[in-house]
GROMACS .gro file of C-alpha atoms in nm:
model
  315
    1UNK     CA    1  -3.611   7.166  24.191
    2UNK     CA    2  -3.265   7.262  24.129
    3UNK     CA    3  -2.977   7.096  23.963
    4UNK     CA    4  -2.683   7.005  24.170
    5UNK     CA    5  -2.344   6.909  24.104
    6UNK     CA    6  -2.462   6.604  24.207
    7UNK     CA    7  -2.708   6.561  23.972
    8UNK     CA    8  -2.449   6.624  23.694
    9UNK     CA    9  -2.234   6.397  23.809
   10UNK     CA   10  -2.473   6.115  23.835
   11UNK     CA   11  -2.592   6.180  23.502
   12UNK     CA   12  -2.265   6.188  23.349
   13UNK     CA   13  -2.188   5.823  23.497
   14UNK     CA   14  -2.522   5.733  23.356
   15UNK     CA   15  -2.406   5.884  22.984
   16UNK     CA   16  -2.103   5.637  23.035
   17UNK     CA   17  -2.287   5.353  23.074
   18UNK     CA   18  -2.584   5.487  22.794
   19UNK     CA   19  -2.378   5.564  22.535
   20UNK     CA   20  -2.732   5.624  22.273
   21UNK     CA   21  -2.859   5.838  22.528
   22UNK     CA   22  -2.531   6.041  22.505
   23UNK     CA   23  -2.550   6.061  22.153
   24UNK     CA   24  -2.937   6.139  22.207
   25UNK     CA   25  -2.840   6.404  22.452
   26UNK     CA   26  -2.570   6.528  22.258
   27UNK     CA   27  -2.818   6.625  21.932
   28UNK     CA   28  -3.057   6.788  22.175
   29UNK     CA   29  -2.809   6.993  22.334
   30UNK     CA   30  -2.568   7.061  22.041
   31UNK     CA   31  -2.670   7.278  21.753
   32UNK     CA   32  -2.704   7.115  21.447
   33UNK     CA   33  -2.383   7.320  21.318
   34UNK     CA   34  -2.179   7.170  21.601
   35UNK     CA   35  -2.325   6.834  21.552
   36UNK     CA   36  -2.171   6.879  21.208
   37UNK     CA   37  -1.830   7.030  21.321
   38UNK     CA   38  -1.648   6.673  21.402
   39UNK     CA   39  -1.791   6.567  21.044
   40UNK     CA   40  -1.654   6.867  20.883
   41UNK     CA   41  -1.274   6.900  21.111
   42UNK     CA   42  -1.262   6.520  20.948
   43UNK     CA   43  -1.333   6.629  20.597
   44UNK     CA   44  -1.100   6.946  20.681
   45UNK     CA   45  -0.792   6.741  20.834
   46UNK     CA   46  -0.857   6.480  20.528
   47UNK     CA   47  -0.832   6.763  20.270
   48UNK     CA   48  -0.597   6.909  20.488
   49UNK     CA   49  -0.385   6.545  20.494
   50UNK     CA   50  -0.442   6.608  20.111
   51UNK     CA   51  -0.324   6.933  20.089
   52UNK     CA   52  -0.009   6.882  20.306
   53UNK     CA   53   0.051   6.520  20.089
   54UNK     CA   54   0.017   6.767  19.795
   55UNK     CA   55   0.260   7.040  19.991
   56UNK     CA   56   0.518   6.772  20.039
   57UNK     CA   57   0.473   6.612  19.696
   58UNK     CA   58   0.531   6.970  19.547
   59UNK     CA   59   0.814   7.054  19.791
   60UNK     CA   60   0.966   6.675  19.702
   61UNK     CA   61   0.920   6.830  19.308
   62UNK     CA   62   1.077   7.075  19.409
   63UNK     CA   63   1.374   6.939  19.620
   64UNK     CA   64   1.432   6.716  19.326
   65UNK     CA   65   1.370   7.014  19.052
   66UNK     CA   66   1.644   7.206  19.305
   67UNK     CA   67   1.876   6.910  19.295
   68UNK     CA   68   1.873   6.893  18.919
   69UNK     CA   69   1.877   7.252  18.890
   70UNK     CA   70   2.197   7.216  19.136
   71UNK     CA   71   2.383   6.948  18.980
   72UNK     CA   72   2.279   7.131  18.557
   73UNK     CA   73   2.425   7.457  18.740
   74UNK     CA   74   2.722   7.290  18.881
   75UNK     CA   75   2.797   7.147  18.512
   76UNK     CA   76   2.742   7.470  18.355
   77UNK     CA   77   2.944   7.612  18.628
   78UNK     CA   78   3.186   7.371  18.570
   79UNK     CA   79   3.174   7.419  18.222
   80UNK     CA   80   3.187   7.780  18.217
   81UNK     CA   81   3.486   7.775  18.429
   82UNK     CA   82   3.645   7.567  18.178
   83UNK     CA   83   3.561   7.790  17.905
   84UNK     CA   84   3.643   8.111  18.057
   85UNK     CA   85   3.980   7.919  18.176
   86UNK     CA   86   4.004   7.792  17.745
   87UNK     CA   87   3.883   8.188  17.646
   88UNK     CA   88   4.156   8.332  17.926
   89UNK     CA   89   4.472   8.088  17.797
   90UNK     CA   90   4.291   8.183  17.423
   91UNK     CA   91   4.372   8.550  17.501
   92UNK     CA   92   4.704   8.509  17.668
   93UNK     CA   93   4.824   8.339  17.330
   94UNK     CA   94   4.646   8.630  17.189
   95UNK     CA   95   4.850   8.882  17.378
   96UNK     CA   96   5.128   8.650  17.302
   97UNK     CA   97   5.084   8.673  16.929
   98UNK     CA   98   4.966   9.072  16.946
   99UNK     CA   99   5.306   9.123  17.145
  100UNK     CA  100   5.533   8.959  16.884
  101UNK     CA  101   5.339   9.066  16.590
  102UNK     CA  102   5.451   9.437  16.732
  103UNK     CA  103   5.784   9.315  16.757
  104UNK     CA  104   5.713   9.200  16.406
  105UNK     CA  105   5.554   9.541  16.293
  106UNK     CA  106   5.810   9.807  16.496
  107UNK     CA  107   6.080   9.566  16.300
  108UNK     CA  108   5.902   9.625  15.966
  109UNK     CA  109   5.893   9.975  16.067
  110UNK     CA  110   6.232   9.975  16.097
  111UNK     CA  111   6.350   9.803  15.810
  112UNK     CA  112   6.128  10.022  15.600
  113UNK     CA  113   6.298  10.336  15.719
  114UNK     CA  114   6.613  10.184  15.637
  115UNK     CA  115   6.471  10.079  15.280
  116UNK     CA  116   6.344  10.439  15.255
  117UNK     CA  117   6.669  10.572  15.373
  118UNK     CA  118   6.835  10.310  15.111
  119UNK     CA  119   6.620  10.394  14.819
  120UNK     CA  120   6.588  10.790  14.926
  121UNK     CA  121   7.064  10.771  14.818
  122UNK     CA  122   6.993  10.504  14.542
  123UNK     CA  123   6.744  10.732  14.398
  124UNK     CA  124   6.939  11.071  14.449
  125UNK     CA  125   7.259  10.865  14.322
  126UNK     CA  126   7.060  10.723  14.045
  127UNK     CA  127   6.969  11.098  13.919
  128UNK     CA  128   7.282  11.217  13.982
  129UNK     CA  129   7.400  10.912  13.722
  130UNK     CA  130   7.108  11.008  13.458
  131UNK     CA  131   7.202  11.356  13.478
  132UNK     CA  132   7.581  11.270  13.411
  133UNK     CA  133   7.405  11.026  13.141
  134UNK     CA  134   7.210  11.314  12.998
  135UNK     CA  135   7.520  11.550  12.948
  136UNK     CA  136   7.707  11.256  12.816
  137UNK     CA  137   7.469  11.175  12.590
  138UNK     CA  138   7.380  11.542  12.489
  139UNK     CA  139   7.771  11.562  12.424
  140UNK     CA  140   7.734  11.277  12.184
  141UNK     CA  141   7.485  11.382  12.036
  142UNK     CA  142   7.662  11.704  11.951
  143UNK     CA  143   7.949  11.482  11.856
  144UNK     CA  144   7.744  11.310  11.571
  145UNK     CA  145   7.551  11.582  11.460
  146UNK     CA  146   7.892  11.724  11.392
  147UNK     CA  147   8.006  11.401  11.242
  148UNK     CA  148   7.672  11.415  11.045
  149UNK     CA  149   7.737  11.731  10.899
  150UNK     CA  150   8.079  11.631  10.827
  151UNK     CA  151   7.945  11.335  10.657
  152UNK     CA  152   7.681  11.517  10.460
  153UNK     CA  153   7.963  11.752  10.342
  154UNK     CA  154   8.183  11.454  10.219
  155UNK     CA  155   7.899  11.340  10.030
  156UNK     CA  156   7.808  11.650   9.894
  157UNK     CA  157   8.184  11.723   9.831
  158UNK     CA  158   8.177  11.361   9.604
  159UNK     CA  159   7.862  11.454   9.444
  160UNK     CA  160   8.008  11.788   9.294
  161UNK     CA  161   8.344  11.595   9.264
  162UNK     CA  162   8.137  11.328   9.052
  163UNK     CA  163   7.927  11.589   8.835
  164UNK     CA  164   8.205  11.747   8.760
  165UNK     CA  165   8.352  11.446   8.645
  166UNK     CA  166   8.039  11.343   8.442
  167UNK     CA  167   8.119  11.640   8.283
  168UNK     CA  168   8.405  11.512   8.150
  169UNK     CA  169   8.342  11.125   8.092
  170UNK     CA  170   8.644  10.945   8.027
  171UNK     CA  171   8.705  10.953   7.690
  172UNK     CA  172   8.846  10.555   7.680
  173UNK     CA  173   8.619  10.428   7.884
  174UNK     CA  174   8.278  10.538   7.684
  175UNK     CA  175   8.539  10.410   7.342
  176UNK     CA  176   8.582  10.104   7.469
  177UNK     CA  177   8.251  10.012   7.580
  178UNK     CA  178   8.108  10.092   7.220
  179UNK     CA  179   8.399   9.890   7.039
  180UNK     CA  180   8.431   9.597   7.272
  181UNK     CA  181   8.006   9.578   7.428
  182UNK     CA  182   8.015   9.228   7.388
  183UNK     CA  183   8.346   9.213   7.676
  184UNK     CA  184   8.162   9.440   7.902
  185UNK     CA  185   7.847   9.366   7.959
  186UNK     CA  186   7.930   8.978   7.883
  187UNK     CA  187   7.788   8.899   8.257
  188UNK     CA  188   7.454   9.111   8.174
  189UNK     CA  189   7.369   8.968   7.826
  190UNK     CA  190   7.472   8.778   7.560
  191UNK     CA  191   7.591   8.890   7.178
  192UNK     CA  192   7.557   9.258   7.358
  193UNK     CA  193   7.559   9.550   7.011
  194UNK     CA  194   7.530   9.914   7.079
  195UNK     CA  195   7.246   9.998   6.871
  196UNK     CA  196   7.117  10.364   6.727
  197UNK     CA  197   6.869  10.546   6.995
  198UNK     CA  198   6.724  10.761   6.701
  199UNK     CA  199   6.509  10.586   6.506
  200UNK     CA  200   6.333  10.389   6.800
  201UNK     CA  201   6.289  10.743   6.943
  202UNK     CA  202   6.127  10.893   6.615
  203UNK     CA  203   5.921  10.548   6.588
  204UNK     CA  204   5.776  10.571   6.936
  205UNK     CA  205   5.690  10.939   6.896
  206UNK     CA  206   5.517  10.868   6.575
  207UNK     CA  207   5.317  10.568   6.742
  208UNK     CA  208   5.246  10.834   7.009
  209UNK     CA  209   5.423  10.559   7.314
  210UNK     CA  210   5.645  10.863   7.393
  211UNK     CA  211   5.564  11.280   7.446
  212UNK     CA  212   5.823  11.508   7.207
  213UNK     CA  213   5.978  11.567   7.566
  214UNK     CA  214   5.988  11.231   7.664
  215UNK     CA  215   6.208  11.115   7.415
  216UNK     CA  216   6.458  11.417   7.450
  217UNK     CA  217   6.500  11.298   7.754
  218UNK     CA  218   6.559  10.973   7.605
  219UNK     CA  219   6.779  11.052   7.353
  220UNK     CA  220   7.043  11.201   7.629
  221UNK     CA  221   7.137  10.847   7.758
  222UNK     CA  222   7.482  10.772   7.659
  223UNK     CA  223   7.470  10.445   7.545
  224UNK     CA  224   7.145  10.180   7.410
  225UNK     CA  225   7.234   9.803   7.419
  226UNK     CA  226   7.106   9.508   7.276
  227UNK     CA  227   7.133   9.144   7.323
  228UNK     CA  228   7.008   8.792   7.438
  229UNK     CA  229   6.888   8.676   7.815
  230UNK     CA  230   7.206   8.442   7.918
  231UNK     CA  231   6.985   8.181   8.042
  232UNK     CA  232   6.658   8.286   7.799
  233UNK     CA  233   6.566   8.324   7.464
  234UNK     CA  234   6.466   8.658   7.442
  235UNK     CA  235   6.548   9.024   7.323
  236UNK     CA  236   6.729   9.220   7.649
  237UNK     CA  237   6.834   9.610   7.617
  238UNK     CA  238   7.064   9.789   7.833
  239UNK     CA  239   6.985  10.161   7.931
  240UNK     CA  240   7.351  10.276   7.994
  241UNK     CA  241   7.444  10.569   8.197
  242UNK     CA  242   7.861  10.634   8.126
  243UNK     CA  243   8.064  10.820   8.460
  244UNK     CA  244   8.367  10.819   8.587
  245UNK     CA  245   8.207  10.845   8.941
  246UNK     CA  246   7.840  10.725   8.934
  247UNK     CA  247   7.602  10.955   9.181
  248UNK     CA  248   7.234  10.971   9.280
  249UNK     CA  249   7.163  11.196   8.950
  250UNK     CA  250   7.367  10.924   8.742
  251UNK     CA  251   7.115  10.609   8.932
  252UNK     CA  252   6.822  10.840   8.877
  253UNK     CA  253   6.843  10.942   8.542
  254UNK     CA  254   6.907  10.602   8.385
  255UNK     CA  255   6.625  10.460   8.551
  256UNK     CA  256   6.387  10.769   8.444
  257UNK     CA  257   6.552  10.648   8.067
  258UNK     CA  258   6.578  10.288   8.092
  259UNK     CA  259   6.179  10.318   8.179
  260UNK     CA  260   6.112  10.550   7.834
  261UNK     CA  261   6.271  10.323   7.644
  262UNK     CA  262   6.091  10.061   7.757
  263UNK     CA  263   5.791  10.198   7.640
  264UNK     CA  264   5.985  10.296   7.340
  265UNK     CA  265   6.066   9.947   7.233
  266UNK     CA  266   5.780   9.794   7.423
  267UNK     CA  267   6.045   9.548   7.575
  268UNK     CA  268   6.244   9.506   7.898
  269UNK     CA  269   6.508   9.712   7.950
  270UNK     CA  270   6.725   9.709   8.230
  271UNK     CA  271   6.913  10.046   8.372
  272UNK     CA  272   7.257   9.996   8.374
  273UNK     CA  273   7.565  10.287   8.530
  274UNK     CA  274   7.874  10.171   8.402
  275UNK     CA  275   8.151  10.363   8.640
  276UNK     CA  276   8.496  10.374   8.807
  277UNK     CA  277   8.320  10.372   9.139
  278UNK     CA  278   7.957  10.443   9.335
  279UNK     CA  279   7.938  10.703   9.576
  280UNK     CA  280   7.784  10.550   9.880
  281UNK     CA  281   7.445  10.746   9.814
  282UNK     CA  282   7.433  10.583   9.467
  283UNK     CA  283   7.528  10.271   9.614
  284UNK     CA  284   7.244  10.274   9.834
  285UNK     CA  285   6.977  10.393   9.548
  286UNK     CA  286   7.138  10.163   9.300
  287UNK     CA  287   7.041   9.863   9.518
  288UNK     CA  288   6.688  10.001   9.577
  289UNK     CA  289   6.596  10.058   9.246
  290UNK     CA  290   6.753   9.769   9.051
  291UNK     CA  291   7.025   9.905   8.866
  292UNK     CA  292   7.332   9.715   8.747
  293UNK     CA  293   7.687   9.886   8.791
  294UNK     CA  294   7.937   9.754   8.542
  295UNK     CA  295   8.298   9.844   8.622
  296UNK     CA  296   8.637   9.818   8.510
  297UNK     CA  297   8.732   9.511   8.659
  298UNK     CA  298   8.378   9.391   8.793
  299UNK     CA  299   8.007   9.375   8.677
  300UNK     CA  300   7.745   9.354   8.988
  301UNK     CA  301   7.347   9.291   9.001
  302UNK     CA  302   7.170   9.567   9.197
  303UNK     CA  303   7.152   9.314   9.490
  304UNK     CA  304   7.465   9.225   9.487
  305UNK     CA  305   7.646   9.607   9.515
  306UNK     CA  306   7.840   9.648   9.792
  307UNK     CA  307   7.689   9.872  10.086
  308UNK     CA  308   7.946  10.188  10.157
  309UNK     CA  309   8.133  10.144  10.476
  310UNK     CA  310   7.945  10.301  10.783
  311UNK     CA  311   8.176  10.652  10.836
  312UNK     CA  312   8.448  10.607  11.206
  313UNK     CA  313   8.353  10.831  11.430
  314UNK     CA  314   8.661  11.099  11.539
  315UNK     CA  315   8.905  10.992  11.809
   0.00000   0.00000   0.00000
């Protein structure tokens, strides 16, 4: 017997009204896989609810991740706009400064051409002066070599004047210094007595204080004096050496004689020139090497004899 559309119909109004024979007839006729599909498009639209919860919490995340990522790149924006605006006036004042420290160096520039320039004349003008300095001073120089050697000629002129005047000692002057000692060298010591040079001489040989030579040399001095310290008690001689113009070899030979006798007479003697006048030379020895100049008119320690004038030089 054949199954109508009839039949179907009837039985589906008799599934409606059975609903446990539907289900029965439903697991007979279904396989068990599609009895299992509704079961598992549940569990699939439940994960899938899951899922697309998870989707739209993640996409929230990330709406809110963009929106802080938004507004942190707006403030950076912001802020590197700022900066870049700071960094741009920065390098305007920069340029600024750059343009007015060329000012600055092109006027440097300048001003050091001009110092150049300045000290380039100053220095030609200043050799030009040096050179005229030079020749000036060369020309002196010539002019007091030649006042040198007129100098040296005076002096040598008064030295041979003087020798040859030592030559020929005035007569009253050596007189009167061995009949009046006492008057002359008064300032040097006191109760001054020319004494005899001989017999000390020939003593001191004998006691071997003086060479043969030594005392010939001693025995030349024109005059031996003794006396008294004026502020001491003691024995003082006096080495004299008589000229009428007293020179180096005058200054030299009474000290080479005052120093024998002192040997001689194992006491102090003190070199003495007694002249009219001191060349300048002798002036200058006399006061180095401590001898006293007794004079006409004047007796003076070796400190105390006047320096020679210092020689004009020509007009």
């Amino acid at each position: 017997m054949a199954f109508t559309v009839r039949d179907f119909e009837s039985l589906i109004r008799l599934l409606d009204r059975r609903p446990e024979w539907r289900e029965a007839l439903r697991q007979r006729i279904l396989t068990r896989e599609l009895l299992e599909l509704p079961v598992q498009i549940q569990a699939l639209r439940a994960e899938t609810e899951r899922r697309f919860q998870r989707v739209e919490e993640q996409i929230a995340a990330l709406a809110e991740a963009q929106r802080r990522h938004y507004e942190e790149f707006a403030a950076y924006r912001a802020e590197t706009d700022r900066r870049f605006a700071e960094l741009a006036e920065a390098q305007r004042r920069t340029e600024e400064r750059v343009g007015r420290l060329e000012e600055a160096v092109a006027a440097l520039a300048e001003a050091q051409r001009r110092h150049y320039e300045e000290f380039a004349a100053y220095r030609a003008e200043t050799d030009r002066r040096f050179a005229e300095l030079a020749e000036a001073l060369r020309q002196l120089t010539e002019r007091v070599d030649q006042l040198m050697g007129r100098v040296d000629r005076l002096d040598r002129r008064a030295e041979d004047h003087a020798r040859d005047l030592s030559r020929l000692k005035p007569l009253h002057l050596e007189f009167r210094l061995q009949q009046r000692p006492a008057d002359f060298f008064r300032p040097l010591i006191r109760r001054a007595a020319v004494i005899s040079m001989a017999p000390i001489l020939d003593d001191a040989v004998a006691a071997g204080r003086l060479r043969e030579e030594e005392a010939e040399d001693a025995a030349r001095l024109d005059l031996l004096v003794e006396g008294f310290h004026r502020r001491e008690d003691r024995k003082v001689y006096l080495a004299v050496e008589i000229s009428w113009l007293g020179d180096t070899e005058d200054i030299e030979r009474v000290v080479r004689r005052a120093a024998l006798f002192a040997r001689a007479l194992e006491a102090e003697v003190w070199p003495v020139v007694a002249a009219e006048d001191l060349t300048g030379p002798a002036r200058i020895m006399a006061r180095r090497m401590g001898v006293w100049w007794v004079g006409e008119e004047k007796t003076f320690r070796p400190e105390e004899i006047p320096l020679p004038p210092s020689p004009s030089p020509d007009p």
